[in-house]
Amino acid sequence: MESVINVNVPQQAYDIAIAPNNLEKLGEMMQGLNLGKKVLLVSNPAIFRHYGEKAIASLNSAEYDVTTCILPAGEQYKTLTAIQKIYNTALENRLERSSTMVALGGGVIGDMTGFAAATWLRGINFIQVPTSLLAMVDASIGGKTGVNHPKGKNLIGAFYQPKLVLIDPQVLNTLPPREFRAGMAEVIKYGVIWDAELFESLEASKRLDQFRYISQELLQQILNKSCQAKADVVSKDEKESGLRAILNYGHTIGHAVESLTGYKLVNHGEAVAIGMVAAGQLAVHLSMWDKTDAERQDALIKKAGLPTQLPAGLDIEAVIDTLQTDKKVKDGKVRFILPTRIGEVVVTDKVEADLMREVLPKLQAV
């Protein structure tokens, strides 16, 4: 059940290695990458408690000199203050240009470690060891790194590719159910934007809301197909000048929901799920998408135990205003990714504020 997917980007081609027990091979796999001996392992307390010792033992056995930086868990800590802590540890331990930062954690740890690696000494080596489903299928691949600004998500960042993405599916055994569901939102996204076969496989599964209901075969398909979809898109458009924008399906309104609720009420995957439902309805209203396909998507989102409604009390005008600070705004117009059929989407700036005022209130929880 091992697979290797190559991400062929101009900045730096690298592999996504997917296999059970890969965490034990971390040091061994790094040895083939011509890296310096100093390693800074960045993680959060919960992940480090489960997997820190195993990762450090693997690195030590490959004769790496390892230090650690443990950051608090949660999107609200994805800030420049946390990055400063990584910088301080890098300085204390005299990391050099040949040194490596290893991100052991979910999307938040990966984004912050990548940004720190991109900016420390103008760029040092970086390796992703994602421990959440969301990070495995999405956040760890493609080189997007960064932190949040108080006024918006991921406004501070850099494109910086890792040297390796190492995925060990067995670490999902300790992933909290809510975090597993959050990852399923991104998997469903790939089905809608790129891979109708993946979408149909998800439809065929009785339950998607907990890891224990996912067969080994389906898990392998989820990881392989999602990673391949991301690798395909990123290889064609590394810095989001065109095609890569489709990976933001569900994220336009999703990011606004996250930001307006202070990153505390809904997690990233839940926000993306809400955003996909909203994008689907906007597409139906614009006669771009068949209502039946929208219903299929929404049924899959519900099957994964994810929310399909905007939070009660959320100010719709505030959502519309927040969209103006979105990174996908071009010439003052918000660009939405909208589906045209299962497996295909388009980027459009034809979604007017009045249409949002008509559609979004109908999706709001009371």
Coordinates of C-alpha atoms in Angstrom, one line a residue:
M1 CA 0.0 0.0 0.0
E2 CA 2.9 2.4 -0.7
S3 CA 2.7 5.1 -3.3
V4 CA 4.9 8.0 -4.4
I5 CA 3.4 11.0 -6.2
N6 CA 5.8 13.6 -7.8
V7 CA 5.0 17.3 -7.6
N8 CA 6.8 18.8 -10.6
V9 CA 7.0 22.5 -10.0
P10 CA 9.6 24.9 -11.4
Q11 CA 10.8 26.1 -7.9
Q12 CA 11.6 22.5 -6.8
A13 CA 10.2 19.1 -7.8
Y14 CA 9.6 16.8 -4.8
D15 CA 7.8 13.6 -3.8
I16 CA 4.7 12.9 -1.7
A17 CA 5.5 9.5 -0.1
I18 CA 2.4 7.7 1.2
A19 CA 2.8 4.5 3.2
P20 CA 1.9 3.0 6.6
N21 CA 4.8 3.4 9.2
N22 CA 6.4 6.1 7.1
L23 CA 7.0 8.1 10.3
E24 CA 9.6 5.6 11.4
K25 CA 11.4 6.1 8.0
L26 CA 11.6 9.9 8.3
G27 CA 15.3 10.1 9.0
E28 CA 16.1 7.4 6.4
M29 CA 14.1 9.2 3.7
M30 CA 15.7 12.5 4.5
Q31 CA 19.2 11.1 4.1
G32 CA 18.7 10.9 0.3
L33 CA 18.0 14.6 0.1
N34 CA 21.5 16.0 0.8
L35 CA 20.5 18.0 3.9
G36 CA 22.6 19.4 6.7
K37 CA 22.7 17.7 10.0
K38 CA 20.7 20.3 12.0
V39 CA 17.0 19.8 12.2
L40 CA 14.3 21.9 13.9
L41 CA 11.1 19.9 14.5
V42 CA 8.0 22.1 14.9
S43 CA 4.9 20.6 16.4
N44 CA 2.0 21.3 18.8
P45 CA 1.6 19.7 22.2
A46 CA -1.1 17.0 21.3
I47 CA 0.7 15.8 18.2
F48 CA 4.1 15.9 19.8
R49 CA 2.7 13.8 22.7
H50 CA 1.6 11.1 20.2
Y51 CA 4.3 11.2 17.6
G52 CA 7.2 13.4 18.8
E53 CA 9.4 10.6 20.2
K54 CA 8.9 8.4 17.1
A55 CA 9.9 11.2 14.8
I56 CA 12.9 12.2 16.9
A57 CA 14.1 8.6 17.2
S58 CA 13.9 8.2 13.5
L59 CA 15.9 11.4 12.9
N60 CA 18.5 10.5 15.6
S61 CA 19.0 7.1 14.1
A62 CA 19.9 8.9 10.8
E63 CA 22.4 11.0 12.8
Y64 CA 20.5 14.3 12.6
D65 CA 21.0 16.8 15.4
V66 CA 17.4 17.6 16.5
T67 CA 15.9 20.4 18.5
T68 CA 12.1 21.1 18.9
C69 CA 9.8 24.1 19.0
I70 CA 6.3 23.4 20.3
L71 CA 3.6 25.9 19.4
P72 CA 0.0 26.1 20.7
A73 CA -2.6 24.3 18.7
G74 CA -5.3 26.2 16.8
E75 CA -5.9 28.6 13.9
Q76 CA -6.0 31.6 16.3
Y77 CA -2.3 31.1 17.1
K78 CA -1.3 31.2 13.4
T79 CA 0.3 34.6 13.8
L80 CA 3.6 36.4 13.4
T81 CA 4.0 36.0 17.2
A82 CA 4.2 32.2 16.8
I83 CA 6.6 32.6 13.9
Q84 CA 8.9 34.7 16.2
K85 CA 9.1 31.7 18.5
I86 CA 10.3 29.5 15.7
Y87 CA 12.9 32.2 14.7
N88 CA 14.1 32.4 18.3
T89 CA 14.6 28.6 18.5
A90 CA 16.4 28.7 15.1
L91 CA 18.7 31.4 16.4
E92 CA 19.4 29.7 19.8
N93 CA 20.3 26.5 18.0
R94 CA 22.3 28.2 15.2
L95 CA 20.4 26.8 12.3
E96 CA 22.4 27.2 9.0
R97 CA 21.3 27.5 5.4
S98 CA 21.8 23.7 5.0
S99 CA 19.6 23.1 8.1
T100 CA 16.0 21.8 7.9
M101 CA 12.7 22.6 9.5
V102 CA 10.3 19.7 9.8
A103 CA 6.6 20.4 10.3
L104 CA 5.0 17.6 12.3
G105 CA 1.3 18.5 12.6
G106 CA -1.8 19.7 10.8
G107 CA -2.2 22.6 8.4
V108 CA -1.5 25.3 10.9
I109 CA 1.9 23.9 11.9
G110 CA 2.7 23.2 8.3
D111 CA 1.8 26.7 7.1
M112 CA 3.8 28.4 9.9
T113 CA 6.9 26.1 9.7
G114 CA 6.9 26.6 5.9
F115 CA 6.8 30.4 6.3
A116 CA 9.5 30.4 8.9
A117 CA 11.7 28.2 6.6
A118 CA 11.0 30.4 3.7
T119 CA 12.1 33.5 5.6
W120 CA 14.9 32.3 8.0
L121 CA 18.3 33.0 6.4
R122 CA 16.3 33.8 3.2
G123 CA 15.2 30.2 2.9
I124 CA 16.3 26.9 4.4
N125 CA 15.2 23.3 3.8
F126 CA 11.6 22.3 4.8
I127 CA 9.9 19.0 5.1
Q128 CA 6.1 18.4 5.7
V129 CA 5.0 15.5 7.9
P130 CA 1.2 16.1 8.0
T131 CA -0.8 14.4 10.8
S132 CA -4.3 15.5 9.9
L133 CA -6.4 14.4 6.9
L134 CA -6.8 18.0 5.8
A135 CA -3.0 18.6 5.8
M136 CA -2.3 15.3 4.1
V137 CA -4.6 15.9 1.1
D138 CA -4.3 19.7 0.9
A139 CA -2.3 22.0 3.1
S140 CA 1.0 20.1 3.0
I141 CA 1.2 20.1 -0.8
G142 CA 1.9 23.0 -3.2
G143 CA 4.1 25.3 -1.2
K144 CA 1.6 27.8 0.2
T145 CA 2.9 29.0 3.6
G146 CA 1.8 31.8 5.8
V147 CA 0.0 33.3 8.8
N148 CA -3.2 35.2 9.4
H149 CA -3.6 38.9 9.7
P150 CA -6.3 40.1 12.2
K151 CA -8.3 41.3 9.2
G152 CA -8.0 38.2 7.1
K153 CA -6.8 34.6 6.7
N154 CA -3.4 33.9 5.2
L155 CA -2.7 37.4 4.0
I156 CA 0.9 37.2 5.1
G157 CA 2.9 34.4 3.4
A158 CA 5.1 33.0 0.7
F159 CA 5.1 30.3 -2.0
Y160 CA 7.8 27.9 -0.7
Q161 CA 8.0 24.2 -1.7
P162 CA 9.0 21.5 0.7
K163 CA 11.8 19.0 -0.1
L164 CA 9.5 16.1 0.8
V165 CA 5.9 15.4 2.0
L166 CA 5.9 12.3 4.1
I167 CA 2.4 10.8 4.8
D168 CA 1.8 8.0 7.3
P169 CA -1.9 7.1 7.2
Q170 CA -1.7 5.4 10.5
V171 CA -1.4 8.7 12.4
L172 CA -5.0 9.3 11.5
N173 CA -6.0 6.8 14.2
T174 CA -5.5 9.5 16.9
L175 CA -7.1 12.3 14.9
P176 CA -10.2 13.7 16.7
P177 CA -13.4 12.9 14.7
R178 CA -14.1 16.6 14.1
E179 CA -10.7 17.1 12.6
F180 CA -11.2 14.0 10.4
R181 CA -14.5 15.5 9.1
A182 CA -12.7 18.8 8.4
G183 CA -10.3 16.9 6.1
M184 CA -13.2 15.2 4.3
A185 CA -14.4 18.6 3.2
E186 CA -11.2 19.0 1.1
V187 CA -11.6 15.5 -0.2
I188 CA -15.1 16.2 -1.4
K189 CA -13.8 19.4 -3.0
Y190 CA -11.4 17.4 -5.1
G191 CA -14.3 15.3 -6.3
V192 CA -16.3 18.3 -7.3
I193 CA -13.5 20.3 -9.0
W194 CA -11.3 17.5 -10.6
D195 CA -12.2 13.9 -10.1
A196 CA -15.8 12.6 -10.7
E197 CA -14.6 9.0 -10.0
L198 CA -13.4 10.0 -6.5
F199 CA -16.8 11.7 -5.9
E200 CA -18.6 8.6 -6.9
S201 CA -16.5 6.4 -4.6
L202 CA -17.4 8.7 -1.7
E203 CA -21.0 8.5 -2.6
A204 CA -20.8 4.6 -2.5
S205 CA -19.4 4.6 1.0
K206 CA -22.1 4.2 3.7
R207 CA -20.5 6.6 6.2
L208 CA -17.8 9.3 5.8
D209 CA -18.1 11.0 9.2
Q210 CA -15.5 9.0 11.2
F211 CA -12.2 7.4 10.3
R212 CA -13.2 4.0 11.6
Y213 CA -15.9 3.7 8.9
I214 CA -13.5 4.3 6.1
S215 CA -12.2 1.1 4.5
Q216 CA -8.4 0.7 3.9
E217 CA -9.2 0.6 0.1
L218 CA -11.2 3.9 0.2
L219 CA -8.6 5.6 2.5
Q220 CA -5.8 4.7 0.0
Q221 CA -8.0 6.0 -2.9
I222 CA -8.8 9.2 -0.9
L223 CA -5.1 9.9 -0.2
N224 CA -3.8 8.9 -3.7
K225 CA -6.5 10.7 -5.7
S226 CA -6.6 13.8 -3.6
C227 CA -2.8 14.2 -3.5
Q228 CA -2.6 13.5 -7.3
A229 CA -5.3 16.1 -8.0
K230 CA -3.4 18.7 -6.0
A231 CA -0.1 17.7 -7.6
D232 CA -1.6 17.9 -11.1
V233 CA -3.0 21.4 -10.5
V234 CA 0.0 22.8 -8.7
S235 CA 2.4 21.4 -11.3
K236 CA 0.5 23.3 -14.0
D237 CA 0.2 26.5 -12.0
E238 CA 2.6 26.9 -9.1
K239 CA 1.8 30.5 -8.0
E240 CA -1.9 30.7 -8.7
S241 CA -1.9 32.8 -11.8
G242 CA -4.6 30.7 -13.4
L243 CA -5.7 27.1 -12.9
R244 CA -4.6 26.8 -9.3
A245 CA -7.4 29.1 -8.3
I246 CA -9.8 26.2 -8.6
L247 CA -8.3 24.7 -5.5
N248 CA -10.1 27.5 -3.6
Y249 CA -13.5 26.1 -4.4
G250 CA -15.6 26.7 -1.2
H251 CA -12.9 28.8 0.3
T252 CA -14.1 32.3 -0.8
I253 CA -17.1 32.4 1.5
G254 CA -15.5 29.8 3.8
H255 CA -12.6 32.1 4.6
A256 CA -15.0 35.0 5.3
V257 CA -17.0 32.8 7.7
E258 CA -13.8 31.8 9.5
S259 CA -12.5 35.3 9.8
L260 CA -15.8 36.8 10.9
T261 CA -16.3 34.2 13.6
G262 CA -12.7 34.7 15.0
Y263 CA -11.5 31.2 13.9
K264 CA -13.3 29.8 17.0
L265 CA -16.8 28.8 15.9
V266 CA -16.0 26.7 12.8
N267 CA -12.8 25.1 11.8
H268 CA -11.3 25.4 8.3
G269 CA -13.0 22.2 6.8
E270 CA -16.4 23.2 8.2
A271 CA -16.0 26.6 6.7
V272 CA -15.1 25.1 3.3
A273 CA -18.1 22.8 3.5
I274 CA -20.4 25.8 4.1
G275 CA -18.6 27.7 1.3
M276 CA -19.1 24.8 -1.2
V277 CA -22.8 24.7 -0.4
A278 CA -23.0 28.4 -1.0
A279 CA -21.0 28.3 -4.2
G280 CA -23.2 25.5 -5.5
Q281 CA -26.3 27.5 -4.9
L282 CA -24.8 30.6 -6.6
A283 CA -24.0 28.4 -9.6
V284 CA -27.5 27.0 -9.7
H285 CA -29.0 30.5 -9.5
L286 CA -26.7 31.5 -12.4
S287 CA -27.9 28.4 -14.4
M288 CA -24.3 27.2 -14.5
W289 CA -24.9 24.0 -12.5
D290 CA -27.6 21.4 -12.5
K291 CA -29.8 21.4 -9.3
T292 CA -29.4 17.6 -9.0
D293 CA -25.6 17.8 -8.9
A294 CA -25.9 20.5 -6.2
E295 CA -28.1 18.1 -4.2
R296 CA -25.5 15.3 -4.7
Q297 CA -22.8 17.5 -3.4
D298 CA -24.8 18.7 -0.4
A299 CA -25.8 15.1 0.5
L300 CA -22.1 14.1 0.5
I301 CA -21.2 17.0 2.7
K302 CA -24.0 16.0 5.2
K303 CA -22.8 12.3 5.0
A304 CA -19.4 13.5 6.1
G305 CA -21.0 15.1 9.2
L306 CA -20.2 18.6 8.0
P307 CA -22.3 21.8 8.3
T308 CA -24.3 23.1 5.3
Q309 CA -25.6 26.3 6.8
L310 CA -24.0 29.7 7.5
P311 CA -23.8 30.3 11.3
A312 CA -26.9 32.0 12.8
G313 CA -26.5 35.7 13.4
L314 CA -23.7 36.1 10.9
D315 CA -24.0 39.5 9.2
I316 CA -24.4 38.8 5.4
E317 CA -23.2 42.4 4.6
A318 CA -20.1 41.7 6.6
V319 CA -19.5 38.6 4.6
I320 CA -19.8 40.6 1.4
D321 CA -17.4 43.3 2.7
T322 CA -14.9 40.7 3.9
L323 CA -14.8 39.1 0.4
Q324 CA -13.2 42.4 -0.9
T325 CA -10.0 41.6 1.1
D326 CA -9.9 38.1 -0.3
K327 CA -6.6 37.2 -2.1
K328 CA -8.5 36.2 -5.2
V329 CA -9.9 39.7 -5.8
K330 CA -8.8 41.0 -9.2
D331 CA -9.4 44.6 -10.4
G332 CA -11.8 45.0 -7.5
K333 CA -13.9 42.1 -8.4
V334 CA -14.3 39.0 -6.3
R335 CA -13.5 35.8 -8.3
F336 CA -15.6 32.8 -7.4
I337 CA -14.9 29.2 -8.3
L338 CA -18.2 27.7 -9.4
P339 CA -19.1 24.2 -10.5
T340 CA -20.5 23.4 -14.0
R341 CA -20.6 19.6 -13.5
I342 CA -19.2 17.0 -11.0
G343 CA -15.5 17.1 -11.7
E344 CA -15.4 20.5 -13.4
V345 CA -15.4 24.1 -12.2
V346 CA -14.8 27.6 -13.7
V347 CA -13.4 30.8 -12.2
T348 CA -15.8 33.7 -12.6
D349 CA -16.2 37.3 -11.5
K350 CA -19.9 37.4 -12.4
V351 CA -21.2 36.9 -8.9
E352 CA -22.8 40.3 -8.0
A353 CA -23.4 41.4 -4.4
D354 CA -27.2 41.4 -5.0
L355 CA -27.1 37.7 -5.9
M356 CA -25.3 37.0 -2.6
R357 CA -27.9 39.0 -0.8
E358 CA -30.6 36.8 -2.3
V359 CA -28.9 33.4 -1.9
L360 CA -26.9 33.6 1.4
P361 CA -29.8 34.4 3.8
K362 CA -31.6 31.3 2.6
L363 CA -28.5 29.2 3.7
Q364 CA -28.4 30.7 7.2
A365 CA -29.2 28.7 10.3
V366 CA -31.9 30.3 12.4

